[in-house]
Every structure is written in structure tokens, then in C-alpha cells.
Coordinates of C-alpha atoms in Angstrom, one line a residue:
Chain A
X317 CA 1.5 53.1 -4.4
X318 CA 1.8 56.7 -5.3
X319 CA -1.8 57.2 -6.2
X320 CA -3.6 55.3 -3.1
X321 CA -3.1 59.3 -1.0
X322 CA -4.4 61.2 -4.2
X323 CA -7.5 58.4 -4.5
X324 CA -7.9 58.5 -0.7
X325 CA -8.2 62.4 -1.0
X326 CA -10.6 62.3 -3.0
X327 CA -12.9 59.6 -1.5
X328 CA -15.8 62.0 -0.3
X329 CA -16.7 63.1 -3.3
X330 CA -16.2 59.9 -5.5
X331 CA -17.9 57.9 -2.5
X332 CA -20.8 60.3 -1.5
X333 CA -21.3 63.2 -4.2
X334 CA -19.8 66.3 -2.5
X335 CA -19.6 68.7 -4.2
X336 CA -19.9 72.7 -3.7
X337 CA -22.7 75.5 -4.0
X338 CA -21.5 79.2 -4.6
X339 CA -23.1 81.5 -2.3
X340 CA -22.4 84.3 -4.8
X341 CA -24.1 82.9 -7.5
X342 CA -26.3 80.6 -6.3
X343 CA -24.8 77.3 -8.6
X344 CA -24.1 74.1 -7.7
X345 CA -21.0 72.2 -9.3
X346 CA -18.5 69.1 -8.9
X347 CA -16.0 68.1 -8.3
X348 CA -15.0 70.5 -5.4
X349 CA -13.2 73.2 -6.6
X350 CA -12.0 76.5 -4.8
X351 CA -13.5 78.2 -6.5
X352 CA -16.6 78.9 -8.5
X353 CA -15.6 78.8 -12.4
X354 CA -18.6 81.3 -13.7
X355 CA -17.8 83.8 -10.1
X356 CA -14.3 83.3 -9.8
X357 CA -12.8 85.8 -7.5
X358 CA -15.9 87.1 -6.2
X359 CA -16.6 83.2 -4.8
X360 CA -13.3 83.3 -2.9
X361 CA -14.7 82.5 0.5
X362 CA -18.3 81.6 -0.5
X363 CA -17.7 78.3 -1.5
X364 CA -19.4 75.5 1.1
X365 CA -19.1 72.0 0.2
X366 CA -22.8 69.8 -0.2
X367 CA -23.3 67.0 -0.6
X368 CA -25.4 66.2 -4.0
X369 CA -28.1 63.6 -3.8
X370 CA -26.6 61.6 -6.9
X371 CA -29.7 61.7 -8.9
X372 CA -30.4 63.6 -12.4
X373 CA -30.9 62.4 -15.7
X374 CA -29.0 62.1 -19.0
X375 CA -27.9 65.2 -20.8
X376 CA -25.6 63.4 -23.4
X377 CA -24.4 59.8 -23.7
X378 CA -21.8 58.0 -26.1
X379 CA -21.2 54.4 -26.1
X380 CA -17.5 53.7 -26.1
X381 CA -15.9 50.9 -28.6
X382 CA -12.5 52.0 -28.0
X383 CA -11.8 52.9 -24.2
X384 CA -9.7 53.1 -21.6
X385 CA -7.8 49.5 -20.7
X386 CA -9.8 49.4 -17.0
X387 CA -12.9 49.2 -18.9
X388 CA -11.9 46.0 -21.6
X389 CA -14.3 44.1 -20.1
X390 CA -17.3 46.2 -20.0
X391 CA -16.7 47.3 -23.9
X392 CA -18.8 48.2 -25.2
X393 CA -19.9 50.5 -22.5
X394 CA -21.7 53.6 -21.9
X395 CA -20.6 57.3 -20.8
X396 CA -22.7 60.2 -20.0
X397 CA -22.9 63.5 -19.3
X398 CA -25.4 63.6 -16.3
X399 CA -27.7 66.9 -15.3
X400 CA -27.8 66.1 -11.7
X401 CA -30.6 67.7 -9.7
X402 CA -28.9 70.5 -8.5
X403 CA -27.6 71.3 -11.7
X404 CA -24.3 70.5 -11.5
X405 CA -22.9 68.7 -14.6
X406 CA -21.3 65.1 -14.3
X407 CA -19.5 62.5 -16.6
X408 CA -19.6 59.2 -15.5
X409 CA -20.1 55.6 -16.6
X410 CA -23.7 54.2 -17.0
X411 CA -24.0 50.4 -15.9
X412 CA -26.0 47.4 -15.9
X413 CA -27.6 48.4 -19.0
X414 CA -27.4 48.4 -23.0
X415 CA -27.2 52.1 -24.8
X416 CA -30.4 51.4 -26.4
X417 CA -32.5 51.5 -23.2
X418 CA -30.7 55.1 -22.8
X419 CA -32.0 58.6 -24.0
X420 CA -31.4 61.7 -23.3
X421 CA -33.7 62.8 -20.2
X422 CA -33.1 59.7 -18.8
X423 CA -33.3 59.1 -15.3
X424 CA -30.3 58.0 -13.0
X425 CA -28.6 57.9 -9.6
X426 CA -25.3 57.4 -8.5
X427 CA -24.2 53.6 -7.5
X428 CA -20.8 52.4 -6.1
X429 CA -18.4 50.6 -7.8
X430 CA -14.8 49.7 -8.3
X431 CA -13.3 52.3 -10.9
X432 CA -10.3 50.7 -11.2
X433 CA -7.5 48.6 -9.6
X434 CA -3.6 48.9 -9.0
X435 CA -2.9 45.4 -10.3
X436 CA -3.6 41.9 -8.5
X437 CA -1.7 43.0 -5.5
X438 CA -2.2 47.1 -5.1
X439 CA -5.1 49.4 -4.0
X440 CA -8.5 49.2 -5.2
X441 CA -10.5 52.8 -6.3
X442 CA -14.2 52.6 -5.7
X443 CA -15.9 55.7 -6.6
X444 CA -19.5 56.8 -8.6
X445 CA -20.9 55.2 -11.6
X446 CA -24.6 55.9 -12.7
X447 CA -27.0 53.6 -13.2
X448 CA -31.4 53.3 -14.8
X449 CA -33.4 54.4 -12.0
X450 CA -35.8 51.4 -12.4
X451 CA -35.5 49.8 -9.7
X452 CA -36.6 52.3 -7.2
X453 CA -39.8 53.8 -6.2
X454 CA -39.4 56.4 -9.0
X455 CA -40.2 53.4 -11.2
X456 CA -39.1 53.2 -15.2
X457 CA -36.5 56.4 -16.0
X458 CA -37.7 57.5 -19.4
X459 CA -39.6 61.0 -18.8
Chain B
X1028 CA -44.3 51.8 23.4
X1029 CA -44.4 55.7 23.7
X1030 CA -42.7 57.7 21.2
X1031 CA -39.4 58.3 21.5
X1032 CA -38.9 56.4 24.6
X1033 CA -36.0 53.8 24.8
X1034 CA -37.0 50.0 25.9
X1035 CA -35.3 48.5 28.6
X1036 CA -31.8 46.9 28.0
X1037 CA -32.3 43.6 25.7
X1038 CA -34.9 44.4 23.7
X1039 CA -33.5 45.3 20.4
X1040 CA -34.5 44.6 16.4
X1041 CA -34.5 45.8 13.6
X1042 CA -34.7 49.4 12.3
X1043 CA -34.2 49.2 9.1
X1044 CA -33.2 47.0 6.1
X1045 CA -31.6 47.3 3.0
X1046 CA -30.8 44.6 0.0
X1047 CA -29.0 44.5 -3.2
X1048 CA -28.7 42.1 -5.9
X1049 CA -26.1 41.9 -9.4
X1050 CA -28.5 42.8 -12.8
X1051 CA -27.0 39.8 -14.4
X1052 CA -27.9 36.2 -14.5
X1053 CA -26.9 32.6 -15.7
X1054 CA -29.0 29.4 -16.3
X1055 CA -27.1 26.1 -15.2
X1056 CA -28.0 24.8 -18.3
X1057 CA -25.7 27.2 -19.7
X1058 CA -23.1 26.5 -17.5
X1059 CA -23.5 22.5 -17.8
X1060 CA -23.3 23.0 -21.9
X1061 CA -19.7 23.9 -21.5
X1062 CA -18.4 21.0 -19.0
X1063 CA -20.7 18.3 -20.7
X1064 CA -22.9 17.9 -17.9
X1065 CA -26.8 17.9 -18.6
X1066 CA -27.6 21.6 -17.0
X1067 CA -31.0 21.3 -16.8
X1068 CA -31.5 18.5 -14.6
X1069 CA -28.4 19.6 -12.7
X1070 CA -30.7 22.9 -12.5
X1071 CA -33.2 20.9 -11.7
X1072 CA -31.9 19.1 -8.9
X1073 CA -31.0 21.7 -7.4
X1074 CA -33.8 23.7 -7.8
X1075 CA -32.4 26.6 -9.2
X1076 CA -33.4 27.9 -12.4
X1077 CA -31.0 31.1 -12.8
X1078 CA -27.9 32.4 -10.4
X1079 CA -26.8 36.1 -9.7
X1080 CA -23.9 37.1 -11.6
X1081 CA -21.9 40.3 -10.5
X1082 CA -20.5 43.3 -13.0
X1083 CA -16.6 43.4 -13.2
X1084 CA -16.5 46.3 -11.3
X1085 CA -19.0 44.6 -8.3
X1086 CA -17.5 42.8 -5.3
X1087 CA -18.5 42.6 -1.4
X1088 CA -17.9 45.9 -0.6
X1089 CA -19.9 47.5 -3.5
X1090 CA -22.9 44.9 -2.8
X1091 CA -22.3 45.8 1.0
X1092 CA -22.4 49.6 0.0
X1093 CA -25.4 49.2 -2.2
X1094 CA -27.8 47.4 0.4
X1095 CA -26.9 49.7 3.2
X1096 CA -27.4 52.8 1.3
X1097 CA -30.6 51.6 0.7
X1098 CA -31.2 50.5 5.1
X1099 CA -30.3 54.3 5.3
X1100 CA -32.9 55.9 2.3
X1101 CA -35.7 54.3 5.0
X1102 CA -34.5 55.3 7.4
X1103 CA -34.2 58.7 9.6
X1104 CA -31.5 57.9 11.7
X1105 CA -28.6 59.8 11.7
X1106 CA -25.7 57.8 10.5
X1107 CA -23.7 59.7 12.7
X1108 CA -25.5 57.7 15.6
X1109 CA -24.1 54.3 14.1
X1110 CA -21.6 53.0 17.2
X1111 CA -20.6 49.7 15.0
X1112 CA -21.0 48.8 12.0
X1113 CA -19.7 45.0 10.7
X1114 CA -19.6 43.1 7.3
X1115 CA -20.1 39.6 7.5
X1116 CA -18.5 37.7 3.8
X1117 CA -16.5 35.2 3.1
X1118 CA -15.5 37.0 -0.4
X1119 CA -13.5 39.9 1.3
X1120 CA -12.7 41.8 -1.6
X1121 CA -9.0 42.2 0.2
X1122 CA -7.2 39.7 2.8
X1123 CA -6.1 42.8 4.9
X1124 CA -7.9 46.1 4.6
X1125 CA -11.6 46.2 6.2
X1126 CA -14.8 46.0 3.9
X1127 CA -16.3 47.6 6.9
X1128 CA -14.3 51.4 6.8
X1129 CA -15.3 51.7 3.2
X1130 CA -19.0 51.0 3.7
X1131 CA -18.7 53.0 6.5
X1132 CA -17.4 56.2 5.0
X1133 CA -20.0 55.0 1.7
X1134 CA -23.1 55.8 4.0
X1135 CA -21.3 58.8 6.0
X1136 CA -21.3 56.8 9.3
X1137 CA -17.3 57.6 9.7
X1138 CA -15.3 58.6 11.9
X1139 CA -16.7 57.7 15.6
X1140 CA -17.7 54.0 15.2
X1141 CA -16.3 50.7 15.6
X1142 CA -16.0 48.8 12.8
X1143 CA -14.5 45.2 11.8
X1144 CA -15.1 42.6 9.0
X1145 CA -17.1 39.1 10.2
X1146 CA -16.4 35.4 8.3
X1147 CA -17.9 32.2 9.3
X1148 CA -19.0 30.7 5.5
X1149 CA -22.6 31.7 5.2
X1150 CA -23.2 32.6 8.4
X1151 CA -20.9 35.8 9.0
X1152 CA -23.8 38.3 8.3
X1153 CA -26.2 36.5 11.0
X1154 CA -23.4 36.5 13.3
X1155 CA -22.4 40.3 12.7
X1156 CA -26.4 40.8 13.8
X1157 CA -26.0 38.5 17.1
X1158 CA -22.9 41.1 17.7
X1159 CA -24.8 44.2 16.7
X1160 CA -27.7 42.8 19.2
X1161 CA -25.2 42.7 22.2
X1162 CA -23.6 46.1 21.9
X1163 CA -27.2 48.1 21.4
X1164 CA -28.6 45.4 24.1
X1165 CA -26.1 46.6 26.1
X1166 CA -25.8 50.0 25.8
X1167 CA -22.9 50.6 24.5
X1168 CA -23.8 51.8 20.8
X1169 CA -27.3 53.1 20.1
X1170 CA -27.2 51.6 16.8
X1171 CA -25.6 49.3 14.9
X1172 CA -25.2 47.6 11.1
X1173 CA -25.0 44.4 10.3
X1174 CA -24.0 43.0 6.6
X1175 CA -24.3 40.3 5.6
X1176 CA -22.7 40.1 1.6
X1177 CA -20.7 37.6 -1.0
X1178 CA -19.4 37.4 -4.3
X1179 CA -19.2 33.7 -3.9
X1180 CA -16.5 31.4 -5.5
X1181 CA -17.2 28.2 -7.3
X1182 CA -14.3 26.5 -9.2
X1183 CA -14.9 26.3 -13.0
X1184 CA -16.8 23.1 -14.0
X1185 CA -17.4 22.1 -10.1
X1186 CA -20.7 21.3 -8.4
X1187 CA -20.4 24.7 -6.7
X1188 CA -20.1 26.9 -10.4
X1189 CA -24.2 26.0 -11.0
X1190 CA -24.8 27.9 -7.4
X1191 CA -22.8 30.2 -6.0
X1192 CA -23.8 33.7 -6.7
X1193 CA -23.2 37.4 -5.4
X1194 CA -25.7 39.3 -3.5
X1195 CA -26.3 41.0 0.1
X1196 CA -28.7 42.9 2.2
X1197 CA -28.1 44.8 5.5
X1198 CA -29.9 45.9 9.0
X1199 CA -29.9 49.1 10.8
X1200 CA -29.8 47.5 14.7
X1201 CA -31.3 49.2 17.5
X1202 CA -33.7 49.8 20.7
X1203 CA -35.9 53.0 19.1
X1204 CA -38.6 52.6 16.0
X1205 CA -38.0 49.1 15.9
X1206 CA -40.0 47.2 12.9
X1207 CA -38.9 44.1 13.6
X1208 CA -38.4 42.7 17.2
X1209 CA -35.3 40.3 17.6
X1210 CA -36.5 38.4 20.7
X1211 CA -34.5 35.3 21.3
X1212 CA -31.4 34.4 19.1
X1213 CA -30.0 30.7 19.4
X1214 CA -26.5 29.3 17.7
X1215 CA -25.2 25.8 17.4
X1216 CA -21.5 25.7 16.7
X1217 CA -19.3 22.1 16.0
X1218 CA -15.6 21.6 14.2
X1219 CA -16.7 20.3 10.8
X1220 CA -14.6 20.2 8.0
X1221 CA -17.7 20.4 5.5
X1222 CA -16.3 23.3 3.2
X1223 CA -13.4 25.5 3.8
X1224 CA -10.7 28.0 1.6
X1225 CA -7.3 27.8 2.4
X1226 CA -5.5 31.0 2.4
X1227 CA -4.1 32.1 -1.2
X1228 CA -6.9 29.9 -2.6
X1229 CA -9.0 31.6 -5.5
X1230 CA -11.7 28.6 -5.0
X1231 CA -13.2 26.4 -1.9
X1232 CA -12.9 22.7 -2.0
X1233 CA -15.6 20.9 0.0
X1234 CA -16.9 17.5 1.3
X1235 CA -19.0 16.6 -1.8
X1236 CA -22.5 14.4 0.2
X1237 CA -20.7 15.1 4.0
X1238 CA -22.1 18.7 3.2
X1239 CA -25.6 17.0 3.7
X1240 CA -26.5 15.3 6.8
X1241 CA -23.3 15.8 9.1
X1242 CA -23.0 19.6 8.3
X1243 CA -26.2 21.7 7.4
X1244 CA -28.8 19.6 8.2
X1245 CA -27.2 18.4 12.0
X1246 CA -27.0 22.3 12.5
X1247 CA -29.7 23.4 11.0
X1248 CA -32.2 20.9 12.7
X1249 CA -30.4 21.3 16.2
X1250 CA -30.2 25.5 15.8
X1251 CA -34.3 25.5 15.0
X1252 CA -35.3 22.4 17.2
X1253 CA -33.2 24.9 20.0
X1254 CA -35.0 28.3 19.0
X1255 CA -38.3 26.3 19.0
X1256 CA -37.5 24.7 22.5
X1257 CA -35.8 28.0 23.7
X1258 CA -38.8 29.8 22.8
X1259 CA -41.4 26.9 23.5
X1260 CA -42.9 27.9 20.3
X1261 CA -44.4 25.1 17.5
X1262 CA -43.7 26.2 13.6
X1263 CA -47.8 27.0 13.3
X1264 CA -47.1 29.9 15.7
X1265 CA -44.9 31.4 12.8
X1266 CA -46.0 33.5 9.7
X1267 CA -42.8 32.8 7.6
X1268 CA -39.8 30.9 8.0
X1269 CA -36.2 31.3 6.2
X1270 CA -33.6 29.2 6.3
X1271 CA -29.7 29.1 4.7
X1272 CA -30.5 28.4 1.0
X1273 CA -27.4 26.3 -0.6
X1274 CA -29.6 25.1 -3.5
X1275 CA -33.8 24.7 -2.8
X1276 CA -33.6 20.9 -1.9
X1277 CA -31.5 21.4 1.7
X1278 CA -33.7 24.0 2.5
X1279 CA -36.8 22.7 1.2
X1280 CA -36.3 19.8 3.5
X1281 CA -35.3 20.9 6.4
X1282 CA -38.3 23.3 6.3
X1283 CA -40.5 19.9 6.4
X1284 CA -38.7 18.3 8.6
X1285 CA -39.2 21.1 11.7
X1286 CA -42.5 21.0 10.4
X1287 CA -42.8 24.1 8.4
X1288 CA -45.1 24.4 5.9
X1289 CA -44.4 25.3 2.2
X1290 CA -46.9 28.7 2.5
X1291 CA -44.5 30.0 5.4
X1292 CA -41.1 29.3 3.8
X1293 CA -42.0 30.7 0.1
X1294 CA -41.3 34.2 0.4
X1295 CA -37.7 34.1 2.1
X1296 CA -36.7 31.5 -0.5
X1297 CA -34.6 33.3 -3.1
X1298 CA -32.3 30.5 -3.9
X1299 CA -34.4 29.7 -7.2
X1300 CA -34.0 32.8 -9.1
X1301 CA -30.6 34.1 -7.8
X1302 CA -28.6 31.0 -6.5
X1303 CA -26.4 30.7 -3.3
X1304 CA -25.6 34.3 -2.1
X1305 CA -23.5 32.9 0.8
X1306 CA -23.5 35.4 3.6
X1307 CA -26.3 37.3 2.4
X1308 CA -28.6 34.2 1.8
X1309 CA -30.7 34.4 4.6
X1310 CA -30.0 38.3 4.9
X1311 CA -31.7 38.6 1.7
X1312 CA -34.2 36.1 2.5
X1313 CA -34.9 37.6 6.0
X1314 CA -35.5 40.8 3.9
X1315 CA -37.5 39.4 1.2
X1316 CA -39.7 38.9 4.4
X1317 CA -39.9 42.1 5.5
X1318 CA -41.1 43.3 2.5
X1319 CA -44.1 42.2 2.8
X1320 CA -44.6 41.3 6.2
X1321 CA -47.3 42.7 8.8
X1322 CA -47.2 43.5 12.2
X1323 CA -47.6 40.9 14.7
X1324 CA -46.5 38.4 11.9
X1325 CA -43.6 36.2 13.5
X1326 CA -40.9 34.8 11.5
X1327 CA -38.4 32.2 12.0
X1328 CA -34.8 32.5 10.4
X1329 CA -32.2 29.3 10.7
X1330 CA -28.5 30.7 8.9
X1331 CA -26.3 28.4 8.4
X1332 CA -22.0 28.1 7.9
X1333 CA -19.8 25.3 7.0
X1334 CA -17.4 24.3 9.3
X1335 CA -19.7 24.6 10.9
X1336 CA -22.6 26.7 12.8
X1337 CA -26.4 28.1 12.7
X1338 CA -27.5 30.9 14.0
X1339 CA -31.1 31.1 14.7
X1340 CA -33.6 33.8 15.5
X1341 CA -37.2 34.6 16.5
X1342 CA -38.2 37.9 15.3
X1343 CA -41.5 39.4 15.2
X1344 CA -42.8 42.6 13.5
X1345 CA -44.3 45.3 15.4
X1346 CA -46.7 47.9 14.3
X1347 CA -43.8 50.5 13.7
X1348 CA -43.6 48.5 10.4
X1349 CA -47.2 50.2 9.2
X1350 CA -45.2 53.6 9.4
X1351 CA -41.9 52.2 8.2
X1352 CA -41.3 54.0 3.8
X1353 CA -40.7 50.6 2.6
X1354 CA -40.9 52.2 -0.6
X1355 CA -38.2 54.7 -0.3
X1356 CA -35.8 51.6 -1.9
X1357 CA -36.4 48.7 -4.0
X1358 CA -38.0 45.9 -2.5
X1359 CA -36.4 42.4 -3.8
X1360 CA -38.9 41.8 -6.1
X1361 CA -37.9 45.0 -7.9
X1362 CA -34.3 44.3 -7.4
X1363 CA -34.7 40.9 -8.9
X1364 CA -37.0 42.4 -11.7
X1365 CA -35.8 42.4 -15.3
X1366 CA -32.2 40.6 -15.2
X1367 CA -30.0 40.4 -17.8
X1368 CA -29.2 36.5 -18.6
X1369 CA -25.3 36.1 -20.4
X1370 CA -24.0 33.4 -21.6
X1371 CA -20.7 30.9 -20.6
X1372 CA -18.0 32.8 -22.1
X1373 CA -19.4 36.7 -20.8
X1374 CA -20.0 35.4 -18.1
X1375 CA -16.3 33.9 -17.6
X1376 CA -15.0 37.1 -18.7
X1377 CA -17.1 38.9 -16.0
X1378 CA -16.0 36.2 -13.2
X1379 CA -11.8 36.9 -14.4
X1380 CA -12.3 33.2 -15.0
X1381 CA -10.4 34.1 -18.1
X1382 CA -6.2 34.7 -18.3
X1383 CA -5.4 37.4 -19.6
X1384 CA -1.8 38.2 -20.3
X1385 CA -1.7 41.7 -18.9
X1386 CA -2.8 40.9 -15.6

């Protein structure tokens, strides 16, 4: 049960993307943070949450053989490093697709699904995953 | 209708709609290879050629999430303006805990709404847009969502397993920028025990051939032979018709026997390709529809629920629809586009058909 309150906490920015922009600098990032990690103390005070759109494309991907036990029955499966549009960097799962249809530059978007559950009985954590933008009117993702 | 001006109490439709269907697919003769059964004529028979399969990490509420997010990318409305928002399933991803707050928070809609979770078999997505219809008719919301989305059950090796599928689509209710017109909405509503799920069940048993005539077709007939007499409209005075999709036979026939037309009912008929979403059968239908729809064309939906009840509705697109960014999400054909078929044993894996000892 203890981690249902530290999930929950977190559920605007696993649900919808907010992250922050530092007024000092100018970059985006996420997770939200305090503050910025290239200002540091001259962002105290200039940090304002955003939300991010959820789209950007690959920067890096690996596909996973040997992963983490809430995953079994997606192995193997896909993580990546994702650029988003703003900038800001993100690692996240890529789904509904095979790491061969993935390159680098490919484009993605943010899609909901469940990251993990507390057993048969206990809370369930939705949150971001990343999947092809080929569906929507941006048409195929390769650039 | 001028701009911005807001139609007099009871006129109400659509605003905007979103769907959403799984990536992966079976074939029931891949499913009919395992229990000794010949697949493709069970296929055959019931006119489906491939089901929707959802990702282990895809239930209602991601499906529900999915096709509202894309309602809201078409739309301009402010989901702050969202009074009530309901999910209509029978696959509830929890007994107690709303769908509804999640996919409310999802699409930023939370905190000042009303929100609850709808069931009624097949029908709970038709009925959460006969509730949404009342509030925004009445003035007490501006706008509204209705859901309509299922991760359906069938038990391993039963009639059920070569249908039921997942998938869901969703509609932004309300009086201003309508595309679609909701004009009269009829529902015929009887105690029959045609299909049911007890509580603590992980499968639905049901009433083998009494699912036929004394359950979908009694209610389907008497809900469209109502809308038609209701409205005193004839099927020729309708551009498409949709009705609940179980397999293609039921409503394939039922279609002929209102006198419907093969040309009208083609476009809203899913069931083929993606199987029996349950609650977002005719939701996905309805907006298979839409995407391609005109203004001025009328269309003629029939939903239906075991145990048992059809909602019916005359809806007619208005010329708001020529304006409406249709392409700011995927349409259904794009969302049914390139699926990835799997066979028995992933796809048991996928279902958690499969024990395994850590659970």
C-alpha cells in the first residue's frame, strides 16, 4: 500500500507530461524537479511547471532480453531515450512495435498504459509509454 | 445557427469524437486449431475474419484514455468546461475505484466535474451518451463525455473466445459547434437472462441460441421499429445505419430485417476485422461513421446489452462537420491499419490466460 501516495504524487507528470521550463536558461526538462540541473541556484524561483506535448523522436533505443519482472511478458521489449520536442530528454518504453521498425530519429508520442501492478489485489500505476507515430496525421515516423 | 450562440434547451450532439483500437490481432482459425474446432468456418460463421487483441499493459481505462485523448486533439474545447464525464464497460479494470477519475485526470478535465463508471453489457457507453444528453439538455453541464470501452472476456475454448475483443471510442457532448445532431434517442429495456458475470467471475457464461431471438434481436427490432415510429422516419431516409455487432450475422440481419440496406450499414460494421468490442461496439462503429460522413447525412445507431436493452438514436450531421480537423487524430481506418496478427500461445500470454506461479 505504501507506494499507491508516492505513485498518486506523481500522476500529473506520468499521466500528462508535466514537466518544467527554466526561466533562467530557457531549457525545458522532466521529470519536475526544483530545480534546474545546468542553472542550479540561479533557477531557484524560476522554475514553472508545463506541460510537454508528449511528442519527439528517438535519440537512443536498446531492446531489453533481460528486464525488469513487470515487463516478462513484453520480453523482448524496447527502451528509449526520447528527444521530446521541447528538448527535454525522456526514457520510456516503446510499444506495439518490433525494434527493427525503430531508428534513431524516429518519430513518437506519448500513450497511456499500465506500468505496473501491486499484485492481483493492490493498486494499479498507469503512466507514459511511447509509441510509432503512424497512426496519426503525421503519417509513417521515419524522418 | 450563429456563431457562438447556444441552442435552446434539448438540442444537443456531438462535439467531438475520439476512437482507439489494440495493434494486435487473432484469426479464429488460430484460436479453433488449439480446441479442435474447425476455425475457419467457425470464422466464417460468424463473419469475422480477425479479433482485436489488447497489450498486457492495455485495459478499459487505457483504451478509454486513448480514444478521449484523441475526442480532445479535435477539439477546442476547454476540458476545464467538461461538467461530467462517464465510462460505460463491462471490463472495469477494478470492482471499486472509478475508470472515470483516471480518464478524467488523463485528459486534464479534473477537479470540478462529476464523474461515475456506467455497465449494462454492451450497451453502457450508449447509455453514458443518453446521460450525457440530459445534463447538457438541461443545463446543468455545458459539456459532457461519454465512453463507451471493453477489454472483453471470453472463456478459453468457448463460443465467446473467437469474438470478444478490446476496443473503445468516445464523444465530447454538447449544445455549441455541434457536428453531429442527437435528435431523438429511444431505449427498450426487459429482464432477460441472455448473458451475465457473476461477481468474482473472471469469465461470462451465457444462454448459448436464447442470445438470438429472445435477447438481441427482440430488442434490437423493438428499439429501431420505436426510433423509426418515434421519428416517423422509413430506413431510405437514412445515409448509414449501425447497429450492436456480436459477430456480423446478428447484425447483418437485423439490418435486413428493418429494412436497411447493405450500402448504409457497411461503414459502421467493424465486427469483421476487429471482433466484438462490447461497449465500444457501436461507439466505434458510430465513429467509423463519422469519419467519413457529410453534412445533412442522417444516421441510424441501434446498441444493444444482454440482460437486456437497446438504446437507439437518430443523429444527423450538420455542416459544423465541414470545419470539424478530423485529421488532427486517427480515423479507424488508420487505427485498424497494419495490425500485428500473434498466434495461440502469445496471445494466451497477453490475455493472463496462462498461470503463472508468481502471481
Amino acid at each position: 500500500m505504501a507506494t499507491a501516495p508516492r505513485f498518486w504524487r506523481e500522476n500529473p507528470s506520468r499521466y500528462n507530461m508535466v514537466g518544467f521550463k527554466c526561466n533562467s536558461c530557457g531549457r525545458y526538462n522532466f521529470p519536475p524537479r526544483t530545480i534546474c540541473p545546468v542553472c542550479r541556484r540561479k533557477s531557484v524561483g524560476r522554475i514553472e511547471p508545463v506541460k510537454l506535448k508528449g511528442t519527439g523522436k528517438i535519440f537512443s533505443l536498446t531492446e531489453t532480453h533481460e528486464g525488469m519482472d513487470t515487463q516478462n511478458v513484453q520480453k523482448p521489449y524496447v527502451v528509449a531515450m526520447v528527444e521530446l520536442d521541447e528538448g527535454a530528454m525522456v526514457t520510456g518504453q516503446v510499444i506495439d512495435c518490433d525494434a527493427s521498425e525503430l531508428r534513431i530519429g524516429t518519430k513518437v508520442r506519448i500513450a497511456l498504459r499500465k506500468l505496473s501492478e501491486e499484485g492481483t489485489a493492490g493498486v494499479i500505476h498507469y503512466g507514459y509509454k511511447f509509441t510509432l507515430v503512424r497512426d496519426g496525421p503525421d503519417g509513417p515516423g521515419d524522418e | 445557427m450563429i456563431e457562438g450562440e447556444v441552442s435552446p434547451v434539448g438540442e444537443v450532439g456531438i462535439v467531438s469524437y475520439g476512437a482507439y483500437v489494440p495493434h494486435f490481432r487473432i484469426t479464429p482459425d488460430e484460436i479453433g486449431k488449439v480446441w479442435g474446432v474447425d476455425g475457419k468456418a467457425m470464422g466464417k460463421g460468424l463473419m469475422i475474419t480477425s479479433k482485436s487483441v489488447p497489450s498486457p499493459d492495455e485495459d478499459t481505462v487505457t483504451i478509454a484514455v486513448e480514444a478521449a485523448r484523441n475526442m480532445m486533439s479535435r477539439s477546442a474545447v476547454d476540458p476545464k468546461e467538461i461538467g461530467a464525464l462517464y465510462v460505460g464497460s463491462e471490463s472495469h479494470p477494478y470492482a471499486v475505484k472509478p475508470t472515470g477519475t483516471i480518464v478524467a485526470e488523463a485528459i486534464e478535465a479534473a477537479p470540478n466535474l462529476t464523474v461515475a463508471d456506467f455497465e449494462f453489457a454492451c450497451k453502457a457507453g450508449t447509455a453514458a451518451i443518453q446521460t450525457c444528453m440530459g445534463l447538457v439538455g438541461s443545463g446543468m453541464v455545458r459539456y459532457a463525455v461519454a465512453v463507451g470501452a471493453d477489454t472483453s472476456q471470453g472463456a478459453p475454448g468457448d463460443a465467446l473466445e473467437y469474438s470478444a475483443s478490446a476496443g473503445g471510442a468516445a464523444f465530447l457532448i454538447g449544445k455549441e459547434k455541434v457536428i453531429a445532431s442527437i435528435d431523438t434517442t429511444y431505449s427498450y429495456t426487459t429482464d432477460t437472462p441472455d448473458f451475465w458475470r457473476r461477481e468474482g467471475q473472471l469469465y461470462p457464461r451465457h444462454g448459448g441460441r436464447f442470445t438470438g431471438e429472445p435477447a438481441y434481436f427482440k430488442h434490437v427490432l423493438n428499439g429501431g421499429k420505436g426510433l423509426l415510429e418515434k421519428t416517423e422516419t422509413k430506413p431510405t431516409d437514412f445515409a448509414y445505419a449501425v447497429f450492436h455487432q456480436p459477430n456480423g450475422k446478428f447484425p447483418t440481419r437485423v439490418a435486413k430485417q428493418l429494412g436497411f440496406k447493405e450500402e448504409q450499414v457497411r461503414a459502421g460494421m467493424l465486427v469483421s476485422q476487429i471482433g466484438n468490442t462490447y461497449s465500444g461496439a457501436v461507439p466505434l462503429g458510430l465513429a467509423a461513421i463519422l469519419d467519413e460522413a457529410n453534412p445533412g447525412d442522417r444516421i441510424f445507431a441501434v446498441a444493444y446489452g444482454s440482460g437486456a436493452g437497446s438504446d437507439a438514436f437518430d443523429i444527423t450531421v450538420t455542416d459544423e462537420m465541414s470545419r470539424y480537423p478530423k485529421d488532427r487524430a486517427p480515423t479507424l481506418r488508420q487505427l485498424m491499419a497494419n495490425p500485428k496478427y500473434l498466434d495461440y500461445a502469445t496471445y494466451a500470454k497477453f490475455k493472463g490466460k496462462i498461470v503463472r506461479g508468481r502471481d
